Tab-separated table of C-alpha atoms in Angstrom:
chain	number	residue	atom	x	y	z
A	1	MET	CA	63.714	93.412	119.037
A	2	PRO	CA	66.651	95.279	117.629
A	3	CYS	CA	66.291	96.644	114.406
A	4	CYS	CA	69.412	94.722	113.018
A	5	TYR	CA	67.352	91.488	113.226
A	6	ALA	CA	64.436	91.888	110.132
A	7	SER	CA	61.428	89.612	109.519
A	8	ARG	CA	62.801	86.980	106.794
A	9	PRO	CA	62.621	83.033	106.626
A	10	PHE	CA	65.897	81.528	108.207
A	11	ARG	CA	67.053	79.264	105.757
A	12	ASN	CA	68.073	76.312	108.531
A	13	LEU	CA	68.927	75.635	111.849
A	14	ARG	CA	71.629	76.686	112.035
A	15	GLU	CA	70.999	80.481	111.293
A	16	VAL	CA	68.509	80.549	114.364
A	17	LEU	CA	70.974	79.252	116.577
A	18	VAL	CA	73.455	81.942	115.385
A	19	LEU	CA	70.812	84.827	115.727
A	20	ALA	CA	69.941	83.489	119.173
A	21	TYR	CA	73.860	83.232	120.261
A	22	TYR	CA	74.322	87.430	119.430
A	23	ARG	CA	70.729	87.961	120.693
A	24	ALA	CA	72.099	87.273	124.013
A	25	PHE	CA	75.236	88.839	123.422
A	26	SER	CA	74.836	92.173	124.977
A	27	GLY	CA	76.812	95.063	126.042
A	28	LEU	CA	77.407	98.707	125.757
A	29	ALA	CA	74.509	100.136	127.213
A	30	ASN	CA	70.566	99.978	127.384
A	31	ALA	CA	70.840	96.298	126.544
A	32	MET	CA	71.791	97.070	123.227
A	33	THR	CA	72.687	93.798	120.987
A	34	TYR	CA	75.767	94.287	119.753
A	35	GLN	CA	78.344	92.069	117.205
A	36	LEU	CA	81.796	91.865	117.893
A	37	GLY	CA	84.623	90.381	115.806
A	38	TYR	CA	87.806	91.627	114.177
A	39	CYS	CA	89.013	92.522	111.019
A	40	THR	CA	90.679	90.576	108.445
A	41	ASN	CA	92.500	92.734	106.616
A	42	VAL	CA	95.443	92.052	108.884
A	43	HIS	CA	95.528	88.906	106.721
A	44	ALA	CA	97.968	89.136	103.704
A	45	GLY	CA	96.551	88.026	100.308
A	46	ALA	CA	94.246	90.155	97.628
A	47	ASP	CA	93.077	86.570	95.939
A	48	LEU	CA	90.147	84.750	96.566
A	49	ASP	CA	92.261	81.796	97.594
A	50	ARG	CA	94.611	83.225	99.598
A	51	THR	CA	91.933	84.956	101.582
A	52	CYS	CA	90.163	81.997	102.202
A	53	ASP	CA	93.720	79.812	103.212
A	54	ASN	CA	94.173	82.720	105.845
A	55	LEU	CA	90.695	82.178	107.114
A	56	ARG	CA	91.612	78.775	107.544
A	57	GLN	CA	95.116	79.513	109.156
A	58	HIS	CA	93.968	82.637	111.063
A	59	ALA	CA	90.571	82.923	112.004
A	60	LEU	CA	89.949	79.532	113.116
A	61	ALA	CA	92.969	79.577	115.226
A	62	VAL	CA	91.752	82.590	116.946
A	63	LYS	CA	88.256	80.910	117.364
A	64	GLN	CA	89.667	78.140	118.997
A	65	ILE	CA	91.404	80.541	121.261
A	66	VAL	CA	88.029	82.501	122.293
A	67	TYR	CA	85.477	81.177	121.145
A	68	PRO	CA	85.813	77.276	120.544
A	69	ASP	CA	82.011	76.856	120.750
A	70	THR	CA	80.330	79.644	119.687
A	71	PRO	CA	80.368	81.534	116.540
A	72	LEU	CA	83.135	84.044	116.034
A	73	GLY	CA	82.368	87.040	114.290
A	74	ILE	CA	85.280	88.663	111.563
A	75	GLY	CA	84.714	91.791	109.528
A	76	LEU	CA	85.554	90.327	106.153
A	77	TRP	CA	87.821	92.113	103.540
A	78	LEU	CA	87.462	91.185	100.055
A	79	SER	CA	89.667	92.997	97.478
A	80	ALA	CA	88.228	93.708	94.193
A	81	ALA	CA	89.615	90.858	92.510
A	82	ALA	CA	88.806	88.532	95.010
A	83	ALA	CA	85.355	90.055	95.312
A	84	ALA	CA	85.058	89.556	91.176
A	85	ASP	CA	86.238	85.923	91.329
A	86	LEU	CA	83.573	84.978	94.105
A	87	ARG	CA	80.404	86.547	92.331
A	88	GLN	CA	81.868	83.621	89.219
A	89	GLY	CA	79.176	80.439	89.597
A	90	SER	CA	78.329	79.176	92.686
A	91	ARG	CA	81.429	80.201	95.013
A	92	VAL	CA	79.710	82.222	97.043
A	93	ASN	CA	77.540	79.433	97.940
A	94	ASP	CA	80.421	77.521	98.581
A	95	LEU	CA	82.051	80.238	100.435
A	96	ARG	CA	78.450	80.619	102.940
A	97	ALA	CA	78.590	76.892	103.424
A	98	TRP	CA	82.377	76.660	104.813
A	99	LEU	CA	81.616	79.764	106.895
A	100	GLU	CA	78.871	78.285	108.039
A	101	ALA	CA	80.264	74.708	109.293
A	102	ALA	CA	83.569	76.376	110.167
A	103	GLY	CA	81.542	79.335	112.482
A	104	LEU	CA	82.649	82.608	111.355
A	105	LEU	CA	80.248	84.945	110.955
A	106	PRO	CA	80.753	87.942	108.588
A	107	PHE	CA	78.358	90.571	109.649
A	108	THR	CA	80.693	93.191	108.749
A	109	PHE	CA	82.784	94.051	105.405
A	110	ASN	CA	85.976	95.965	105.240
A	111	GLY	CA	85.513	97.825	102.020
A	112	PHE	CA	88.423	100.526	102.044
A	113	PRO	CA	91.341	98.613	100.846
A	114	TYR	CA	90.510	98.185	96.538
A	115	GLY	CA	93.764	96.380	96.062
A	116	ASP	CA	96.620	94.491	97.495
A	117	PHE	CA	96.653	95.733	101.335
A	118	HIS	CA	99.865	93.617	101.982
A	119	GLN	CA	101.877	94.488	98.634
A	120	ARG	CA	105.493	95.786	99.477
A	121	VAL	CA	104.228	99.566	99.568
A	122	VAL	CA	100.511	100.800	99.923
A	123	LYS	CA	100.978	103.938	101.285
A	124	HIS	CA	98.677	106.512	98.993
A	125	ARG	CA	97.516	103.660	96.867
A	126	VAL	CA	95.043	102.316	99.691
A	127	TYR	CA	92.666	105.393	98.401
A	128	GLN	CA	92.634	104.583	95.133
A	129	PRO	CA	89.845	104.313	93.197
A	130	ALA	CA	87.995	107.197	94.895
A	131	TRP	CA	84.572	107.559	95.284
A	132	PHE	CA	84.226	110.006	92.170
A	133	GLU	CA	85.229	106.901	90.058
A	134	PRO	CA	82.616	104.250	89.151
A	135	ALA	CA	85.464	101.734	89.860
A	136	ARG	CA	84.558	101.998	93.734
A	137	ARG	CA	80.716	102.485	93.108
A	138	ASP	CA	80.780	98.531	91.380
A	139	TYR	CA	83.098	97.419	93.818
A	140	THR	CA	80.946	98.624	96.881
A	141	LEU	CA	78.020	96.631	94.648
A	142	ASP	CA	80.001	93.561	94.346
A	143	LEU	CA	80.378	93.594	98.040
A	144	ILE	CA	76.614	94.187	99.148
A	145	ALA	CA	75.872	91.423	96.986
A	146	ILE	CA	78.252	88.733	98.602
A	147	GLN	CA	77.087	89.521	102.030
A	148	ASP	CA	73.458	89.664	101.450
A	149	GLN	CA	74.135	85.915	100.228
A	150	LEU	CA	76.671	85.474	103.165
A	151	LEU	CA	74.969	86.576	106.109
A	152	PRO	CA	72.062	84.498	107.958
A	153	SER	CA	68.654	85.444	106.849
A	154	GLY	CA	67.536	88.553	108.917
A	155	MET	CA	70.776	89.794	110.327
A	156	GLU	CA	71.943	93.453	109.604
A	157	GLY	CA	75.384	93.958	107.402
A	158	SER	CA	77.363	96.884	107.089
A	159	ILE	CA	80.658	97.580	105.098
A	160	SER	CA	83.184	100.181	105.517
A	161	THR	CA	84.380	102.123	103.090
A	162	LEU	CA	86.779	104.972	101.835
A	163	PRO	CA	86.214	108.697	103.331
A	164	LEU	CA	85.419	109.601	99.655
A	165	GLN	CA	89.307	110.575	98.425
A	166	TRP	CA	92.919	111.649	99.670
A	167	GLY	CA	92.823	115.090	100.622
A	168	ASN	CA	95.632	116.530	99.219
A	169	PRO	CA	94.603	118.047	96.424
A	170	SER	CA	91.494	119.344	98.379
A	171	PRO	CA	88.373	117.314	95.856
A	172	THR	CA	87.085	119.481	94.011
A	173	PRO	CA	83.133	120.751	94.008
A	174	GLU	CA	82.817	118.489	90.791
A	175	GLN	CA	84.325	115.839	92.723
A	176	LEU	CA	82.582	115.626	95.697
A	177	ALA	CA	79.491	115.633	93.436
A	178	ALA	CA	80.623	112.651	91.722
A	179	SER	CA	81.358	111.178	94.917
A	180	ALA	CA	77.916	112.014	96.069
A	181	ARG	CA	75.902	110.800	92.989
A	182	ASN	CA	77.830	107.547	93.762
A	183	LEU	CA	76.998	107.026	97.104
A	184	ALA	CA	73.287	107.860	96.494
A	185	ALA	CA	72.912	105.095	93.335
A	186	VAL	CA	74.575	102.521	96.083
A	187	ALA	CA	71.768	103.915	98.816
A	188	GLU	CA	69.430	103.282	96.214
A	189	ALA	CA	70.364	99.885	95.608
A	190	LEU	CA	70.505	98.916	99.317
A	191	ARG	CA	66.959	100.353	99.700
A	192	ARG	CA	65.790	97.922	96.769
A	193	LEU	CA	67.480	94.983	98.444
A	194	ARG	CA	65.302	95.700	101.886
A	195	ASP	CA	62.091	96.248	100.242
A	196	ARG	CA	62.928	93.069	98.254
A	197	THR	CA	64.402	90.847	101.068
A	198	GLY	CA	63.932	92.318	104.186
A	199	ARG	CA	67.717	92.886	105.188
A	200	GLN	CA	69.595	96.174	105.974
A	201	ILE	CA	72.482	96.931	104.813
A	202	SER	CA	74.708	100.430	105.414
A	203	VAL	CA	77.649	101.234	103.691
A	204	CYS	CA	79.453	103.209	106.269
A	205	LEU	CA	82.262	106.644	105.844
A	206	GLU	CA	85.145	105.524	107.663
A	207	PRO	CA	86.613	109.317	108.270
A	208	GLU	CA	90.740	109.205	108.137
A	209	PRO	CA	93.547	111.756	109.087
A	210	GLY	CA	93.947	113.323	105.664
A	211	CYS	CA	91.623	112.076	103.731
A	212	ALA	CA	88.295	114.569	102.456
A	213	LEU	CA	86.755	113.383	105.428
A	214	GLN	CA	89.213	113.490	108.302
A	215	ARG	CA	86.622	115.122	111.304
A	216	SER	CA	83.002	114.331	112.132
A	217	ALA	CA	82.520	118.227	111.413
A	218	ASP	CA	83.687	117.130	107.500
A	219	VAL	CA	80.894	113.752	107.412
A	220	VAL	CA	78.175	116.255	108.664
A	221	ARG	CA	79.213	118.928	105.865
A	222	PHE	CA	79.444	116.621	103.186
A	223	PHE	CA	76.054	114.944	104.123
A	224	GLU	CA	74.122	118.566	104.064
A	225	GLN	CA	75.934	120.296	100.889
A	226	TYR	CA	76.211	117.069	98.707
A	227	LEU	CA	74.451	114.301	99.795
A	228	LEU	CA	71.020	114.959	101.105
A	229	ALA	CA	70.364	118.040	98.977
A	230	GLY	CA	67.284	116.762	96.611
A	231	ARG	CA	67.456	113.465	97.351
A	232	ASP	CA	65.355	110.769	98.968
A	233	GLU	CA	66.835	111.534	102.117
A	234	ARG	CA	65.302	108.689	103.833
A	235	ALA	CA	67.051	106.149	101.922
A	236	ILE	CA	70.656	108.308	102.593
A	237	ARG	CA	70.128	108.396	106.132
A	238	GLU	CA	69.271	104.628	106.520
A	239	HIS	CA	71.875	102.726	104.224
A	240	LEU	CA	74.671	105.341	104.487
A	241	ARG	CA	75.930	105.957	108.182
A	242	VAL	CA	79.769	106.511	109.742
A	243	CYS	CA	82.145	103.811	110.297
A	244	HIS	CA	83.695	105.797	113.343
A	245	ASP	CA	87.463	104.657	113.762
A	246	ILE	CA	88.495	105.553	117.568
A	247	CYS	CA	92.277	105.681	116.310
A	248	HIS	CA	91.975	107.916	113.437
A	249	ALA	CA	89.399	110.406	115.603
A	250	ALA	CA	92.349	110.394	118.462
A	251	VAL	CA	94.973	111.292	115.868
A	252	MET	CA	93.167	114.005	115.163
A	253	PHE	CA	92.552	115.206	118.819
A	254	GLU	CA	88.675	115.198	118.462
A	255	ASP	CA	86.859	114.255	121.816
A	256	GLN	CA	85.270	110.797	121.330
A	257	ALA	CA	82.321	111.927	123.044
A	258	GLU	CA	81.880	115.326	120.867
A	259	ALA	CA	82.171	113.651	117.579
A	260	ILE	CA	79.478	111.076	118.497
A	261	ALA	CA	77.030	113.658	119.519
A	262	ARG	CA	77.954	115.651	116.382
A	263	TYR	CA	76.987	113.029	114.268
A	264	ARG	CA	73.956	112.367	116.250
A	265	ALA	CA	73.314	115.840	116.262
A	266	ALA	CA	72.880	115.531	112.414
A	267	GLY	CA	70.824	112.808	111.906
A	268	ILE	CA	73.587	110.502	111.102
A	269	GLY	CA	73.840	106.791	111.882
A	270	ILE	CA	76.478	105.315	112.965
A	271	GLY	CA	76.646	101.572	111.693
A	272	LYS	CA	80.025	100.305	112.881
A	273	VAL	CA	82.899	101.339	115.014
A	274	GLN	CA	86.458	100.039	114.603
A	275	VAL	CA	88.064	99.350	117.767
A	276	SER	CA	91.665	100.740	117.537
A	277	SER	CA	94.275	102.852	119.271
A	278	ALA	CA	96.788	105.093	118.350
A	279	VAL	CA	100.602	105.629	119.441
A	280	VAL	CA	100.990	108.322	121.433
A	281	VAL	CA	103.875	110.377	122.610
A	282	GLU	CA	103.625	112.925	125.571
A	283	LEU	CA	107.091	114.536	125.456
A	284	ASP	CA	106.194	117.290	128.120
A	285	ALA	CA	105.413	114.822	130.797
A	286	LEU	CA	108.990	113.136	130.338
A	287	ALA	CA	112.556	114.226	131.684
A	288	ASP	CA	114.489	116.469	129.448
A	289	GLU	CA	117.059	113.423	128.941
A	290	ASP	CA	114.294	111.010	128.471
A	291	ARG	CA	113.190	112.868	125.237
A	292	PRO	CA	115.381	112.062	122.372
A	293	ARG	CA	114.914	108.040	123.469
A	294	ALA	CA	111.316	108.632	123.244
A	295	LEU	CA	111.947	110.004	119.735
A	296	ASP	CA	114.233	107.014	119.077
A	297	GLN	CA	111.731	104.500	119.866
A	298	LEU	CA	109.118	106.179	117.803
A	299	ARG	CA	111.400	106.113	114.676
A	300	GLU	CA	110.802	102.019	115.045
A	301	PHE	CA	107.553	102.782	113.470
A	302	ASP	CA	108.857	104.523	110.623
A	303	GLU	CA	108.150	101.392	108.282
A	304	GLN	CA	107.333	101.422	104.728
A	305	ARG	CA	104.323	99.774	103.670
A	306	TYR	CA	101.509	101.814	105.135
A	307	LEU	CA	100.741	105.659	105.889
A	308	HIS	CA	101.239	106.722	109.278
A	309	GLN	CA	99.570	110.132	109.474
A	310	THR	CA	100.773	112.157	112.372
A	311	CYS	CA	99.511	115.277	114.434
A	312	VAL	CA	101.962	117.364	116.912
A	313	ARG	CA	99.899	119.443	119.133
A	314	LEU	CA	102.807	121.971	120.895
A	315	THR	CA	100.602	123.344	123.477
A	316	GLU	CA	97.602	122.269	125.229
A	317	ASP	CA	95.494	125.025	123.043
A	318	ALA	CA	97.439	124.782	120.174
A	319	VAL	CA	96.152	124.129	116.616
A	320	PRO	CA	97.778	120.712	116.059
A	321	VAL	CA	100.405	120.509	112.845
A	322	PHE	CA	99.423	117.864	110.373
A	323	PHE	CA	101.640	115.595	108.785
A	324	GLU	CA	100.748	112.910	106.236
A	325	ASP	CA	103.285	110.397	107.266
A	326	LEU	CA	105.615	109.785	110.022
A	327	PRO	CA	109.057	110.860	108.519
A	328	PRO	CA	108.459	114.295	107.767
A	329	ALA	CA	107.460	114.872	111.260
A	330	LEU	CA	110.467	113.512	112.644
A	331	GLN	CA	112.193	115.815	110.368
A	332	SER	CA	109.932	119.048	111.464
A	333	PHE	CA	109.838	118.561	115.086
A	334	GLY	CA	112.639	115.639	115.899
A	335	GLY	CA	114.855	118.046	117.140
A	336	PRO	CA	115.496	120.617	120.306
A	337	PRO	CA	113.586	121.764	121.607
A	338	GLN	CA	111.477	118.404	122.125
A	339	ARG	CA	107.926	119.140	123.047
A	340	GLY	CA	104.370	118.587	122.712
A	341	GLN	CA	102.292	115.883	122.528
A	342	TRP	CA	102.292	113.556	118.871
A	343	ARG	CA	99.523	111.200	118.234
A	344	VAL	CA	100.525	108.928	115.043
A	345	HIS	CA	98.424	106.753	113.223
A	346	PHE	CA	99.773	103.211	113.497
A	347	HIS	CA	97.312	101.278	114.842
A	348	VAL	CA	98.445	98.913	118.023
A	349	PRO	CA	97.481	96.206	120.145
A	350	ILE	CA	94.400	97.487	121.926
A	351	TYR	CA	95.402	96.082	125.475
A	352	VAL	CA	98.299	98.321	125.078
A	353	GLU	CA	98.533	101.067	127.546
A	354	ARG	CA	102.251	102.548	127.738
A	355	PHE	CA	105.594	100.753	126.451
A	356	GLY	CA	108.629	102.063	126.876
A	357	PHE	CA	108.868	105.952	126.734
A	358	LEU	CA	105.681	105.910	124.643
A	359	ALA	CA	101.829	105.181	125.200
A	360	THR	CA	98.900	104.550	123.197
A	361	SER	CA	95.229	106.211	122.766
A	362	ARG	CA	93.958	103.357	124.673
A	363	SER	CA	91.806	105.640	127.053
A	364	ASP	CA	89.839	106.999	123.831
A	365	ILE	CA	88.523	103.210	123.412
A	366	GLN	CA	87.006	103.393	127.061
A	367	ALA	CA	85.761	107.069	126.415
A	368	CYS	CA	84.146	105.853	122.747
A	369	LEU	CA	82.323	103.402	124.916
A	370	ARG	CA	80.345	105.696	127.229
A	371	ALA	CA	79.858	108.165	124.755
A	372	LEU	CA	78.222	105.269	122.430
A	373	ARG	CA	75.089	104.678	125.418
A	374	GLY	CA	72.054	105.064	123.860
A	375	CYS	CA	73.136	104.917	120.121
A	376	ALA	CA	70.356	102.499	119.169
A	377	GLU	CA	70.937	102.117	115.498
A	378	LEU	CA	74.869	100.805	116.297
A	379	HIS	CA	75.396	97.002	116.344
A	380	HIS	CA	78.362	96.203	114.920
A	381	LEU	CA	82.273	96.991	116.548
A	382	GLU	CA	84.896	95.537	114.889
A	383	ILE	CA	88.611	95.279	116.272
A	384	GLU	CA	91.018	96.745	113.460
A	385	THR	CA	94.768	96.043	113.997
A	386	TYR	CA	95.750	95.581	110.570
A	387	ALA	CA	99.353	96.277	111.642
A	388	TRP	CA	100.212	93.433	113.372
A	389	THR	CA	103.024	92.216	110.742
A	390	VAL	CA	104.588	95.457	110.458
A	391	LEU	CA	104.668	96.485	114.470
A	392	PRO	CA	107.889	96.602	116.191
A	393	GLU	CA	108.979	92.360	117.296
A	394	THR	CA	108.462	94.236	120.977
A	395	LEU	CA	104.846	94.718	120.422
A	396	ARG	CA	104.027	91.299	118.941
A	397	GLN	CA	102.584	87.927	120.249
A	398	ALA	CA	103.935	84.592	119.256
A	399	THR	CA	101.095	84.293	116.566
A	400	LEU	CA	98.741	86.189	114.441
A	401	ALA	CA	96.245	84.307	115.835
A	402	GLU	CA	97.329	85.222	119.831
A	403	GLY	CA	97.502	88.445	119.289
A	404	ILE	CA	94.162	89.026	117.862
A	405	ALA	CA	92.635	86.600	120.768
A	406	ALA	CA	94.428	88.829	123.433
A	407	GLU	CA	92.538	92.132	122.084
A	408	LEU	CA	89.572	90.312	121.645
A	409	ARG	CA	89.498	89.084	125.345
A	410	TRP	CA	90.514	92.415	126.541
A	411	PHE	CA	88.023	94.419	124.985
A	412	GLN	CA	85.063	92.234	125.946
A	413	SER	CA	86.676	92.622	129.746
A	414	LEU	CA	86.243	96.537	129.281
A	415	VAL	CA	82.489	95.950	128.298
A	416	THR	CA	82.429	94.212	131.448
A	417	GLU	CA	83.646	96.568	133.315
A	418	SER	CA	81.733	99.298	131.196
A	419	GLU	CA	78.206	97.332	131.852
A	420	GLY	CA	79.038	97.267	136.052
A	421	GLU	CA	79.825	101.370	135.670
A	422	LEU	CA	76.499	102.039	134.401
A	423	SER	CA	74.862	99.592	136.649
A	424	ARG	CA	76.415	101.312	139.327
A	425	SER	CA	76.012	104.714	138.283
A	426	SER	CA	71.757	103.769	137.841
A	427	SER	CA	71.639	102.076	141.023
A	428	GLN	CA	73.113	105.888	142.801
A	429	THR	CA	70.918	107.530	140.436
A	430	ALA	CA	67.560	105.193	141.847
A	431	ARG	CA	68.882	105.641	145.286
A	432	ARG	CA	68.732	109.581	144.824
A	433	GLU	CA	65.559	109.613	143.283
A	434	TRP	CA	63.788	107.670	145.749
A	435	SER	CA	65.341	109.591	148.309
A	436	SER	CA	64.512	112.853	147.019
A	437	ASN	CA	60.766	112.124	146.457
A	438	SER	CA	60.618	110.498	150.051
A	439	THR	CA	61.114	113.866	151.403
């Protein structure tokens, strides 16, 4: 039985049925059981009442389209204010009862955005407070307490979180040490929770372009130099893991398989994968007259709410040039000669491969799935296209629910295809081994 199902009495028959459904919902590789859902940070609203209203309006509509008769997994986003409100009185119990009745399962949380993720301008505010500040620790502890109360007994939970802080200016050694202390305190709280209740929850650092941790090597270095030194290594490794965002790695030109292999070699668990896709501009593959048109199309993604970190690699063997937002990249490299490959941190629908003169990093999703085969500790996959409401009109669906449903369906078909590929490969290997042994 996978480790995500701890031994703990079930609260009711519904919990038994929910867990049975997820045990049967297998994929990726080696019969690994996983849970799939979409991240609700795409919903506007930072207070608890609006959070619940959005679940009723959007999540139930998605469920009706894709899973009318079975539970729908969701990655629940609660702002710090909503989380504090939820812990008052019996509100968590009320929400749990409603989620169970509605068939929504919050198996993972997004604990990255602390405040209003849909205010008019977010930009660098999403990285505040940093992990060296007590407010980030306390917010995460609130999320842990809420998730433990919301999940069915025996089910594993995960919470993705900020990769320490924004990377400019570079964090000081004192800030990194303070971040490690706060994260270690969270790990200790999670260890006590598991010892007391059997519940396994992992808090997962999410590398992001421009942050203190933006590549897999940064995560490994932080674990080895700050997190593990002089601490309970078992508690750290079991409860502090990585949230691998496919789009983020693609923007940094980091090979998916190499990133996954680096985490595994360092003994750092992958607690969650965010399935996401970036905008890609392959200028060298375009005719000279189409390159200005491609950059004009790219300018449609210059919107004012979120940061859209951009990396430009001028030649195949060049070091990518990093820009913290799209406008400075366009200003620096938008004029002639227009060349190289651009990758932009703008989460676009994961089923889109090309549109107009632009492309996406959709192929990285399949590459990541292949790399994750045999990753026994991973059980949580979350589609995280939070930018639906700021996409160019040509990429939007008629409703938000229809867009999210299309992503879930496309990803499920990709997993089915990957399973078939694995099955064919295993059959071919078995035939070769049989033939070799026969001779």
